[in-house]
Amino acid sequence: MPYVSDTLPPGICDFHVHVGERIGGYVLRDDFKALNLIAKRHGIIGIGAFVTEEEGITLTDKYHRMRKRAQADFEGHVHWHLTPVKAHPDEIIPLFKDGCDIKLYTTYLPAGLYSSYETIERWMTDLADIKPKMLVHSEDDGIVADASSKHPFRHPFDHSLRRPEIAEILAVEKVLNLALKHSYPVHIVHVSTPRAAQLIAEAKKHLPTITCETAPHYLIYNEELLKSENAHRWLCSPPFRKEASRGQLVELMQDGVFDIIATDHCPFTDADKDRFKDEPEKVPCGIPGLETLFSSMYEHFVRSGKISGEHLVSMTMHKPAELMGITDLCHSRRHSSLEGWNPAP
């Protein structure tokens, strides 16, 4: 069977990929060898991968260890997102010379990943001289905790009640205010609510270095999927939203609000997802997406005429390549449009 990349335009870049780490106690399904096969099969030449500080190893040492693995096992370009937990800025500032950026979370307090808004502002101040791009997972932890206390996690659909849209909206607003205050370049990841996207669009008028992404699953699916058979396998954060919100996100994509489409590829094995099928709060949270980044967007939105092929190329090739600093590489290896490209039926 030929690689799908024989029929896909080469040059796809996914800025948001979890690979080769342990999350919530579970080893992710994909290491860099597995990811390399996926990339070759699906025309992907670059990814943004995460290095999260953990007990027993410094963030610097873990970064160098993961980078070595990637260089040995992955043929594409890797752009690195660093998540400090206890590391002092002086410890990781040298890593930004490699082109890394920083990723912070306004939630996940029990997991030890939470950064308060004060902490985020402190990082902006400490990094003011170099200003690496700051990625932020924006869900207000206080709102999530309050909503979770009111909605016991008995069914996968409860996830949408426990992490409501207002949690994302408030966190995005606060992060944007900090970015504007410090003229700091931020990138809001996996935007799932229309109001958050609108706030970002307004902030961009004042600070063009603000960027954002949404994921294919927020544009294609709604929260009804969390009522389906094996719905626990679709648990991810933020959760899927109501149909009205999904439709508005599509309209905002058509208007050019989202700089890129990125998958938040975070795959666990079915066995790990199924182990706690009847206890959804214990199910590892994350879904795959890298394999279908381009094809799913093409099938749902280009074929239907909702967006042009050029718009899709921009969001999945041109602009993520710019964020990764590999524009020259992409120019040599990808189509600038979909002219002459015929997808498989």
Coordinates of C-alpha atoms in Angstrom, one line a residue:
M1 CA 0.0 0.0 0.0
P2 CA 1.5 3.4 -1.0
Y3 CA 2.0 6.1 1.6
V4 CA -0.9 8.5 1.8
S5 CA 1.7 11.2 1.3
D6 CA 1.7 10.1 -2.4
T7 CA -1.7 11.7 -2.6
L8 CA -1.5 14.4 0.0
P9 CA 0.4 17.7 -0.6
P10 CA 3.7 17.4 1.4
G11 CA 4.4 20.1 3.9
I12 CA 1.8 19.7 6.6
C13 CA 2.9 21.1 10.0
D14 CA 1.1 20.3 13.3
F15 CA 2.1 22.8 16.0
H16 CA 0.5 20.9 18.9
V17 CA 1.7 17.2 19.3
H18 CA 2.2 15.2 22.5
V19 CA 4.7 12.5 21.9
G20 CA 7.1 10.3 23.9
E21 CA 5.9 11.5 27.4
R22 CA 4.0 10.1 30.3
I23 CA 0.7 12.0 31.0
G24 CA -1.4 11.3 34.0
G25 CA 0.6 8.2 34.7
Y26 CA 0.1 6.7 31.3
V27 CA 2.7 6.3 28.5
L28 CA 1.5 7.9 25.3
R29 CA 0.7 5.5 22.5
D30 CA 3.2 7.2 20.2
D31 CA 7.0 7.5 20.5
F32 CA 9.1 9.3 17.9
K33 CA 9.5 6.1 15.8
A34 CA 5.7 5.7 15.6
L35 CA 5.2 9.3 14.9
N36 CA 7.7 9.1 12.1
L37 CA 5.6 6.5 10.3
I38 CA 2.5 8.6 10.8
A39 CA 4.3 11.7 9.4
K40 CA 5.6 9.9 6.3
R41 CA 2.2 8.4 5.6
H42 CA 0.3 11.6 6.0
G43 CA 2.6 14.3 4.4
I44 CA 3.7 15.9 7.7
I45 CA 7.2 17.5 7.8
G46 CA 7.1 19.4 11.1
I47 CA 5.6 19.1 14.6
G48 CA 5.5 21.2 17.7
A49 CA 6.3 18.8 20.6
F50 CA 6.2 19.3 24.4
V51 CA 8.7 18.8 27.1
T52 CA 7.1 18.8 30.5
E53 CA 9.2 19.1 33.6
E54 CA 8.9 16.1 35.9
E55 CA 10.2 14.7 39.2
G56 CA 13.7 13.3 39.1
I57 CA 15.0 15.1 36.1
T58 CA 15.6 18.8 35.2
L59 CA 13.7 20.4 32.4
T60 CA 17.0 21.0 30.6
D61 CA 18.1 17.4 30.9
K62 CA 14.7 16.1 29.8
Y63 CA 14.8 18.4 26.8
H64 CA 18.2 17.2 25.7
R65 CA 17.1 13.6 26.2
M66 CA 13.9 14.0 24.1
R67 CA 15.7 16.0 21.5
K68 CA 18.3 13.2 21.1
R69 CA 15.5 10.6 20.7
A70 CA 13.7 12.8 18.1
Q71 CA 16.9 13.3 16.1
A72 CA 17.4 9.5 16.0
D73 CA 13.9 8.5 15.3
F74 CA 12.0 11.3 13.5
E75 CA 12.9 12.5 10.1
G76 CA 10.8 15.7 10.2
H77 CA 11.4 19.0 12.0
V78 CA 10.6 19.3 15.7
H79 CA 9.9 22.6 17.3
W80 CA 10.0 22.4 21.1
H81 CA 7.5 23.7 23.7
L82 CA 8.9 23.7 27.3
T83 CA 6.7 23.5 30.3
P84 CA 8.5 24.4 33.6
V85 CA 7.0 23.3 36.8
K86 CA 9.7 24.2 39.4
A87 CA 12.5 25.4 37.1
H88 CA 13.8 29.0 37.5
P89 CA 13.9 31.2 34.4
D90 CA 17.7 31.3 34.6
E91 CA 17.8 27.5 34.2
I92 CA 15.9 27.4 30.9
I93 CA 16.7 30.8 29.3
P94 CA 19.6 29.2 27.4
L95 CA 17.2 26.7 25.8
F96 CA 15.3 29.5 24.1
K97 CA 18.5 30.1 22.0
D98 CA 17.6 26.8 20.3
G99 CA 14.3 28.3 19.2
C100 CA 12.2 26.7 21.9
D101 CA 9.1 28.5 23.4
I102 CA 7.2 28.1 26.6
K103 CA 3.9 26.4 27.4
L104 CA 1.9 27.2 30.6
Y105 CA -1.5 26.0 31.9
T106 CA -4.1 27.9 33.9
T107 CA -5.6 24.6 35.0
Y108 CA -4.6 21.1 36.1
L109 CA -3.7 22.0 39.7
P110 CA -3.9 18.3 41.0
A111 CA -1.5 17.3 38.2
G112 CA 1.0 20.0 39.2
L113 CA 0.9 21.8 36.0
Y114 CA -1.2 24.8 37.1
S115 CA 0.2 28.4 36.8
S116 CA -1.6 31.2 38.4
Y117 CA -2.1 34.4 36.4
E118 CA 0.4 36.0 38.7
T119 CA 2.9 33.3 37.7
I120 CA 2.2 33.8 34.1
E121 CA 2.8 37.5 34.5
R122 CA 6.1 36.8 36.3
W123 CA 7.3 34.7 33.5
M124 CA 6.5 37.5 31.0
T125 CA 8.5 39.8 33.2
D126 CA 11.4 37.4 33.6
L127 CA 11.5 36.7 29.9
A128 CA 11.0 40.3 28.8
D129 CA 14.4 40.7 27.2
I130 CA 14.0 37.7 24.8
K131 CA 10.2 37.2 24.7
P132 CA 9.9 33.6 23.4
K133 CA 6.4 32.8 22.3
M134 CA 4.2 31.7 25.3
L135 CA 1.6 29.0 24.6
V136 CA -1.2 29.0 27.1
H137 CA -3.8 26.3 27.9
S138 CA -6.5 28.6 29.0
E139 CA -9.2 27.2 31.3
D140 CA -9.7 29.0 34.6
D141 CA -9.0 26.4 37.3
G142 CA -11.2 28.0 39.9
I143 CA -14.3 27.8 37.6
V144 CA -13.4 24.3 36.7
A145 CA -13.1 23.3 40.3
D146 CA -16.4 24.9 41.2
A147 CA -18.2 23.3 38.2
S148 CA -16.7 19.9 39.0
S149 CA -18.0 20.1 42.6
K150 CA -21.5 20.6 41.2
H151 CA -21.4 17.9 38.6
P152 CA -20.1 14.5 39.7
F153 CA -18.3 12.7 36.9
R154 CA -20.6 9.7 36.3
H155 CA -20.8 9.8 32.5
P156 CA -18.5 11.1 29.7
F157 CA -21.0 13.9 28.9
D158 CA -20.5 15.3 32.4
H159 CA -17.0 16.4 31.2
S160 CA -18.7 19.2 29.2
L161 CA -20.5 20.4 32.4
R162 CA -17.4 20.2 34.6
R163 CA -15.3 22.3 32.2
P164 CA -17.8 24.9 30.9
E165 CA -17.2 27.5 28.2
I166 CA -17.0 30.3 30.7
A167 CA -13.8 28.7 32.2
E168 CA -12.0 29.1 28.8
I169 CA -13.5 32.6 28.1
L170 CA -12.4 34.0 31.5
A171 CA -8.9 32.5 31.3
V172 CA -8.4 33.7 27.7
E173 CA -9.5 37.2 28.7
K174 CA -7.0 37.4 31.6
V175 CA -4.1 36.0 29.6
L176 CA -4.8 38.4 26.8
N177 CA -4.9 41.3 29.2
L178 CA -1.4 40.3 30.5
A179 CA -0.1 40.0 27.0
L180 CA -1.3 43.4 26.1
K181 CA 0.0 44.9 29.3
H182 CA 3.5 43.5 28.7
S183 CA 3.5 43.5 24.8
Y184 CA 4.2 39.8 25.1
P185 CA 3.6 37.3 22.2
V186 CA 1.2 34.6 23.3
H187 CA -0.4 31.8 21.5
I188 CA -3.7 30.5 22.8
V189 CA -4.0 26.8 22.2
H190 CA -7.0 24.7 21.2
V191 CA -9.7 27.5 21.3
S192 CA -13.0 25.8 21.7
T193 CA -15.4 28.7 22.4
P194 CA -16.6 31.4 20.0
R195 CA -16.4 34.2 22.6
A196 CA -12.8 33.3 23.4
A197 CA -12.0 33.5 19.7
Q198 CA -13.7 36.9 19.4
L199 CA -11.6 38.2 22.3
I200 CA -8.5 37.0 20.6
A201 CA -9.5 38.7 17.3
E202 CA -10.0 42.0 19.1
A203 CA -6.7 41.7 21.0
K204 CA -4.8 41.0 17.8
K205 CA -5.7 44.5 16.6
H206 CA -3.6 45.9 19.4
L207 CA -0.9 43.3 19.5
P208 CA -0.3 41.4 16.2
T209 CA 2.1 38.9 17.9
I210 CA -0.9 37.3 19.6
T211 CA -1.8 34.1 17.7
C212 CA -4.2 31.2 18.3
E213 CA -5.3 27.8 17.1
T214 CA -8.3 25.6 17.1
A215 CA -8.4 21.8 16.5
P216 CA -10.3 19.9 13.9
H217 CA -12.4 18.1 16.5
Y218 CA -13.9 21.4 17.8
L219 CA -14.9 22.3 14.3
I220 CA -16.3 18.9 13.3
Y221 CA -17.9 17.4 16.4
N222 CA -20.2 18.7 19.2
E223 CA -20.9 17.5 22.7
E224 CA -23.5 15.0 21.6
L225 CA -20.5 12.7 20.8
L226 CA -20.0 12.4 24.5
K227 CA -23.3 10.6 24.7
S228 CA -22.4 8.0 22.1
E229 CA -21.1 4.4 22.5
N230 CA -17.5 4.4 23.8
A231 CA -17.8 8.1 24.5
H232 CA -15.0 7.8 27.1
R233 CA -12.6 7.4 24.2
W234 CA -13.4 11.0 23.1
L235 CA -12.6 12.6 26.4
C236 CA -10.2 15.6 25.9
S237 CA -9.8 19.0 27.4
P238 CA -11.4 21.4 26.7
P239 CA -14.4 19.1 26.0
F240 CA -16.5 19.3 22.9
R241 CA -19.0 22.1 22.9
K242 CA -22.7 22.5 22.0
E243 CA -23.7 22.6 18.4
A244 CA -24.3 26.3 18.3
S245 CA -20.8 27.0 19.5
R246 CA -19.3 24.5 17.0
G247 CA -21.2 26.3 14.2
Q248 CA -19.9 29.7 15.3
L249 CA -16.3 28.4 15.4
V250 CA -16.6 27.4 11.8
E251 CA -17.8 30.9 10.9
L252 CA -14.9 32.4 12.8
M253 CA -12.5 30.1 10.9
Q254 CA -14.1 31.3 7.7
D255 CA -13.4 34.8 8.8
G256 CA -9.8 34.1 9.4
V257 CA -9.7 34.4 13.2
F258 CA -7.6 31.2 13.7
D259 CA -4.0 31.5 12.6
I260 CA -3.5 27.7 12.5
I261 CA -5.3 24.4 12.8
A262 CA -3.4 22.1 15.2
T263 CA -4.6 18.8 16.6
D264 CA -3.5 18.5 20.2
H265 CA -2.5 15.0 19.3
C266 CA -2.5 13.2 22.6
P267 CA -3.1 9.5 22.0
F268 CA -3.5 6.8 24.6
T269 CA -4.1 3.1 23.8
D270 CA -7.7 1.9 23.7
A271 CA -6.8 -0.5 26.5
D272 CA -5.7 2.5 28.7
K273 CA -8.9 4.4 27.7
D274 CA -11.1 1.4 28.3
R275 CA -9.6 0.4 31.7
F276 CA -11.9 2.9 33.5
K277 CA -14.8 3.0 31.1
D278 CA -17.2 3.1 33.9
E279 CA -15.2 5.6 36.0
P280 CA -14.7 8.4 33.5
E281 CA -12.9 10.7 35.9
K282 CA -10.0 8.1 35.8
V283 CA -9.9 7.8 32.0
P284 CA -6.7 9.4 30.5
C285 CA -7.8 12.6 28.8
G286 CA -6.6 13.2 25.2
I287 CA -7.3 12.0 21.7
P288 CA -5.3 11.4 18.5
G289 CA -5.6 13.7 15.5
L290 CA -2.3 14.0 13.6
E291 CA -3.2 11.3 11.1
T292 CA -6.3 13.1 10.0
L293 CA -5.3 16.8 10.4
F294 CA -5.4 17.7 6.7
S295 CA -7.8 15.1 5.4
S296 CA -10.5 15.8 7.9
M297 CA -10.4 19.5 7.3
Y298 CA -10.4 19.0 3.6
E299 CA -13.4 16.6 3.6
H300 CA -15.5 18.7 6.0
F301 CA -14.7 22.2 4.9
V302 CA -13.0 22.4 1.5
R303 CA -15.2 19.8 -0.3
S304 CA -18.3 21.5 1.1
G305 CA -17.1 24.9 -0.1
K306 CA -16.9 26.4 3.4
I307 CA -13.3 27.4 3.0
S308 CA -10.9 27.5 0.1
G309 CA -8.0 25.1 -0.5
E310 CA -5.7 28.0 -0.1
H311 CA -7.1 28.9 3.3
L312 CA -6.6 25.3 4.5
V313 CA -3.0 25.3 3.1
S314 CA -2.4 28.5 5.0
M315 CA -3.7 27.1 8.3
T316 CA -2.0 23.7 8.1
M317 CA 1.2 24.6 6.2
H318 CA 2.2 28.2 5.7
K319 CA 1.4 29.7 9.1
P320 CA 2.4 26.8 11.4
A321 CA 5.7 26.7 9.4
E322 CA 6.2 30.4 10.2
L323 CA 5.6 29.8 13.9
M324 CA 8.1 27.0 13.9
G325 CA 10.7 29.0 11.9
I326 CA 10.9 26.5 9.0
T327 CA 9.3 28.6 6.2
D328 CA 12.3 28.0 3.9
L329 CA 12.1 24.2 4.5
C330 CA 8.4 24.2 3.7
H331 CA 8.9 26.3 0.5
S332 CA 11.2 23.6 -0.8
R333 CA 8.9 20.7 0.1
R334 CA 5.3 21.7 -0.2
H335 CA 2.7 23.0 -2.6
S336 CA 1.8 26.7 -2.1
S337 CA -1.8 25.8 -3.0
L338 CA -3.9 22.8 -3.8
E339 CA -3.9 23.5 -7.6
G340 CA -3.3 20.2 -9.4
W341 CA -3.8 18.1 -6.3
N342 CA -6.5 15.4 -6.5
P343 CA -7.4 13.8 -3.2
A344 CA -8.3 10.2 -3.1
P345 CA -12.1 9.7 -3.3

